[in-house]
């Protein structure tokens, strides 16, 4: 039986490839202020980008919420643990790579895709912190375990070298990039010591490598337990835009020339 859905929508070319909704910002009678995670950081990122005159509300894409019927196309009611939607519903997608640069091991998606050879997982994380899931580590195809307090030079060298190898080993149809900012110096839960500039450079390295292979990339912002991470995420987006790596119609970019700035796209 053919499933009908309201999930898909036409996105005009004038829109940016940035998906955002004010509903992403969680509030609960002020109690969210007691949690180390800034539950309103996505709204702050958008506000920073508006202040920089990079975008306005009409340029953003707001995703539609999947209904129970939509989810049941690919999941069982017992537990929604098989994320095969990407392969079954998106034409031309048969191989995917997850580049997980959050400070914590990504054991959730690793368990989800255990044994699924269509999905290549590269995970760079602090080996000493939560979750330490040994079983999930079996799903990691390129594992980079870090020690406490790793700083910019070591971190960026390892990220760049391993991304190149990952893309050589498994050239995907799409890359999902988990751009956690809990690698930031001073983050007590992440335990690493990467500077704000190092995070901006990290995102640039990832985008250059992936776009240089003519592969689309989806970046999601996840961990980051300091109030200043919203500004850093905004600065990274501004940098990617200034280098021509993102925008309504970003051109493909050579991964070999990482020190040469590109001409920015015209504002939509």
Coordinates of C-alpha atoms in Angstrom, one line a residue:
X1 CA 0.0 0.0 0.0
X2 CA 1.4 3.4 -1.0
X3 CA 2.1 5.6 2.0
X4 CA 1.0 9.3 1.7
X5 CA 2.9 11.9 3.7
X6 CA 3.1 15.6 4.3
X7 CA 6.8 15.3 5.3
X8 CA 8.2 16.5 2.0
X9 CA 8.1 20.0 0.8
X10 CA 9.4 22.1 -2.1
X11 CA 12.3 24.3 -1.0
X12 CA 12.8 27.4 -3.2
X13 CA 16.4 28.1 -4.4
X14 CA 16.3 31.3 -2.4
X15 CA 16.3 29.3 0.9
X16 CA 19.5 28.5 2.6
X17 CA 20.4 24.8 3.4
X18 CA 19.9 25.6 7.1
X19 CA 17.1 23.8 8.9
X20 CA 15.8 25.5 12.0
X21 CA 12.7 25.9 14.1
X22 CA 12.1 28.0 17.2
X23 CA 10.7 24.8 18.7
X24 CA 14.3 23.5 18.9
X25 CA 14.9 25.8 21.9
X26 CA 13.6 24.0 25.0
X27 CA 12.2 25.9 28.0
X28 CA 10.5 24.6 31.1
X29 CA 9.7 27.3 33.7
X30 CA 13.3 28.4 33.8
X31 CA 14.6 25.0 35.0
X32 CA 16.5 24.6 31.7
X33 CA 19.0 27.2 33.1
X34 CA 20.1 24.7 35.7
X35 CA 21.3 22.2 33.1
X36 CA 24.8 22.4 31.7
X37 CA 23.6 22.1 28.2
X38 CA 22.4 25.4 26.6
X39 CA 18.9 24.3 25.4
X40 CA 18.5 27.6 23.6
X41 CA 21.7 27.7 21.7
X42 CA 20.2 27.1 18.3
X43 CA 18.1 30.2 18.6
X44 CA 21.2 32.1 19.6
X45 CA 23.1 30.8 16.6
X46 CA 20.4 32.1 14.3
X47 CA 20.3 35.4 16.0
X48 CA 24.0 35.9 15.6
X49 CA 23.7 35.1 11.9
X50 CA 20.9 37.6 11.6
X51 CA 23.0 40.3 13.3
X52 CA 25.8 39.6 10.8
X53 CA 23.2 40.2 8.0
X54 CA 23.9 36.7 6.6
X55 CA 20.3 35.6 6.6
X56 CA 16.7 36.3 7.6
X57 CA 13.7 34.1 8.6
X58 CA 12.5 33.8 5.0
X59 CA 15.8 32.2 4.0
X60 CA 15.5 29.3 6.5
X61 CA 14.0 25.9 6.0
X62 CA 11.7 24.6 8.8
X63 CA 11.3 20.9 8.8
X64 CA 7.9 19.2 9.2
X65 CA 7.4 16.9 12.1
X66 CA 7.1 13.2 11.1
X67 CA 3.8 11.6 12.1
X68 CA 3.5 8.2 13.7
X69 CA 2.4 6.9 10.3
X70 CA 5.6 8.3 8.7
X71 CA 7.8 6.7 11.4
X72 CA 6.0 3.3 11.1
X73 CA 7.0 3.1 7.4
X74 CA 10.5 2.3 8.6
X75 CA 10.2 1.5 12.3
X76 CA 8.3 -1.0 14.4
X77 CA 6.2 0.1 17.3
X78 CA 8.2 -2.0 19.7
X79 CA 11.3 0.2 19.3
X80 CA 12.3 2.7 16.7
X81 CA 15.8 1.4 16.3
X82 CA 16.3 0.8 12.6
X83 CA 17.1 4.0 10.8
X84 CA 16.7 2.9 7.2
X85 CA 14.6 5.8 6.0
X86 CA 17.5 7.4 4.2
X87 CA 18.1 4.5 2.0
X88 CA 14.5 3.6 1.3
X89 CA 13.1 7.0 0.5
X90 CA 15.8 9.2 -0.9
X91 CA 16.7 8.4 -4.5
X92 CA 20.4 7.8 -5.2
X93 CA 21.4 7.1 -1.6
X94 CA 22.8 3.7 -1.1
X95 CA 26.0 4.4 0.9
X96 CA 26.4 6.9 3.8
X97 CA 29.2 8.0 6.1
X98 CA 28.8 9.3 9.6
X99 CA 31.7 11.6 10.7
X100 CA 31.2 11.9 14.5
X101 CA 33.4 14.6 16.0
X102 CA 31.5 15.1 19.2
X103 CA 33.7 14.6 22.3
X104 CA 31.7 11.5 23.3
X105 CA 31.6 8.2 21.5
X106 CA 28.5 8.0 19.3
X107 CA 27.2 4.7 20.6
X108 CA 23.6 5.4 19.6
X109 CA 24.1 5.4 15.9
X110 CA 26.8 2.8 16.2
X111 CA 24.3 0.3 17.7
X112 CA 21.7 1.4 15.2
X113 CA 23.9 0.5 12.2
X114 CA 25.8 -2.4 13.7
X115 CA 26.5 -4.8 10.8
X116 CA 25.1 -2.5 8.1
X117 CA 27.9 -2.2 5.6
X118 CA 26.1 0.6 3.8
X119 CA 27.0 2.9 6.6
X120 CA 30.6 3.8 7.4
X121 CA 31.2 5.3 10.8
X122 CA 34.2 7.5 11.7
X123 CA 34.3 8.5 15.4
X124 CA 36.8 10.7 17.1
X125 CA 36.2 11.0 20.8
X126 CA 37.8 11.2 24.3
X127 CA 38.4 7.6 25.3
X128 CA 38.1 8.3 29.0
X129 CA 34.6 9.7 29.2
X130 CA 31.0 8.5 28.9
X131 CA 29.7 6.2 27.4
X132 CA 32.7 3.8 26.9
X133 CA 30.4 1.4 25.0
X134 CA 32.7 -1.5 24.0
X135 CA 30.0 -3.3 22.1
X136 CA 29.1 -0.3 20.0
X137 CA 32.8 0.3 19.1
X138 CA 32.5 -2.8 16.9
X139 CA 30.5 -0.7 14.4
X140 CA 33.2 2.0 14.1
X141 CA 35.1 1.6 10.8
X142 CA 37.6 4.4 11.6
X143 CA 38.1 4.8 15.4
X144 CA 40.3 7.7 16.8
X145 CA 40.5 7.6 20.5
X146 CA 41.9 10.7 22.3
X147 CA 43.4 11.4 25.7
X148 CA 42.5 14.1 28.1
X149 CA 43.3 17.7 27.1
X150 CA 44.1 17.2 23.4
X151 CA 44.8 20.6 21.9
X152 CA 44.4 22.1 18.4
X153 CA 47.4 20.9 16.5
X154 CA 47.1 17.2 17.5
X155 CA 43.3 17.2 17.1
X156 CA 43.2 18.9 13.7
X157 CA 46.0 16.7 12.3
X158 CA 44.2 13.5 13.4
X159 CA 40.8 14.7 12.1
X160 CA 42.2 15.8 8.7
X161 CA 44.3 12.6 8.1
X162 CA 41.5 10.2 9.1
X163 CA 38.8 12.0 7.1
X164 CA 40.9 11.6 4.0
X165 CA 41.4 7.9 4.7
X166 CA 37.7 7.4 5.5
X167 CA 36.6 8.9 2.2
X168 CA 39.1 6.8 0.3
X169 CA 37.9 3.6 2.0
X170 CA 34.2 4.3 1.5
X171 CA 33.1 7.0 -0.9
X172 CA 29.5 7.7 0.2
X173 CA 26.5 9.2 -1.5
X174 CA 26.0 11.5 1.6
X175 CA 27.9 12.4 4.7
X176 CA 26.2 13.1 8.1
X177 CA 28.6 15.2 10.1
X178 CA 28.1 15.4 13.9
X179 CA 29.8 18.7 14.7
X180 CA 29.8 18.7 18.5
X181 CA 31.3 21.7 20.3
X182 CA 32.0 19.8 23.5
X183 CA 35.6 19.5 22.4
X184 CA 36.0 23.2 23.4
X185 CA 38.6 24.0 26.0
X186 CA 37.0 24.3 29.4
X187 CA 34.2 21.9 28.7
X188 CA 34.2 19.7 31.8
X189 CA 32.1 16.9 30.2
X190 CA 34.2 16.7 27.0
X191 CA 37.6 16.9 28.6
X192 CA 39.5 18.2 25.5
X193 CA 41.2 21.6 25.0
X194 CA 40.4 22.7 21.4
X195 CA 40.2 26.5 21.0
X196 CA 37.2 28.3 19.4
X197 CA 39.4 28.9 16.3
X198 CA 40.3 25.2 16.3
X199 CA 36.6 24.3 16.1
X200 CA 36.0 26.7 13.2
X201 CA 39.0 25.2 11.4
X202 CA 37.8 21.6 12.1
X203 CA 34.5 22.3 10.4
X204 CA 36.3 23.8 7.5
X205 CA 38.5 20.8 7.1
X206 CA 35.5 18.5 7.1
X207 CA 33.6 20.5 4.5
X208 CA 36.6 20.9 2.3
X209 CA 37.3 17.1 2.3
X210 CA 33.7 16.1 1.7
X211 CA 32.8 18.8 -0.9
X212 CA 36.1 18.0 -2.6
X213 CA 34.8 14.5 -3.3
X214 CA 31.5 16.0 -4.8
X215 CA 29.5 14.5 -1.9
X216 CA 26.6 16.3 -0.2
X217 CA 27.0 16.9 3.6
X218 CA 24.5 17.4 6.4
X219 CA 26.0 19.0 9.5
X220 CA 24.2 18.7 12.9
X221 CA 25.3 20.5 16.0
X222 CA 25.1 18.4 19.1
X223 CA 27.2 18.4 22.3
X224 CA 28.6 21.6 23.8
X225 CA 28.1 22.5 27.4
X226 CA 29.2 26.1 27.6
X227 CA 27.3 29.2 26.9
X228 CA 29.8 30.5 24.4
X229 CA 29.3 27.6 21.9
X230 CA 26.5 29.4 20.1
X231 CA 28.8 32.2 19.0
X232 CA 31.4 29.6 17.9
X233 CA 28.9 27.7 15.8
X234 CA 27.8 31.0 14.2
X235 CA 31.4 32.0 13.5
X236 CA 32.0 28.6 11.8
X237 CA 28.9 29.0 9.6
X238 CA 30.1 32.5 8.6
X239 CA 33.6 31.1 7.8
X240 CA 32.1 28.3 5.7
X241 CA 30.0 30.8 3.8
X242 CA 33.0 33.2 3.3
X243 CA 35.0 30.3 1.8
X244 CA 32.2 29.4 -0.5
X245 CA 31.7 26.0 1.2
X246 CA 28.0 26.6 2.0
X247 CA 25.2 28.7 0.5
X248 CA 22.2 28.3 -1.7
X249 CA 24.3 27.0 -4.6
X250 CA 27.7 26.3 -3.2
X251 CA 30.2 25.1 -5.9
X252 CA 32.3 22.0 -5.5
X253 CA 35.6 22.8 -3.8
X254 CA 39.0 21.2 -4.1
X255 CA 40.1 19.6 -0.9
X256 CA 43.7 20.1 -1.9
X257 CA 43.8 23.9 -1.5
X258 CA 42.7 24.4 2.0
X259 CA 44.6 27.6 2.6
X260 CA 43.2 29.5 -0.4
X261 CA 40.0 31.4 0.4
X262 CA 37.3 31.2 -2.2
X263 CA 35.2 34.0 -3.4
X264 CA 31.9 34.2 -1.4
X265 CA 28.6 33.6 -3.1
X266 CA 26.3 36.4 -3.8
X267 CA 23.8 36.9 -1.0
X268 CA 20.4 35.4 -2.0

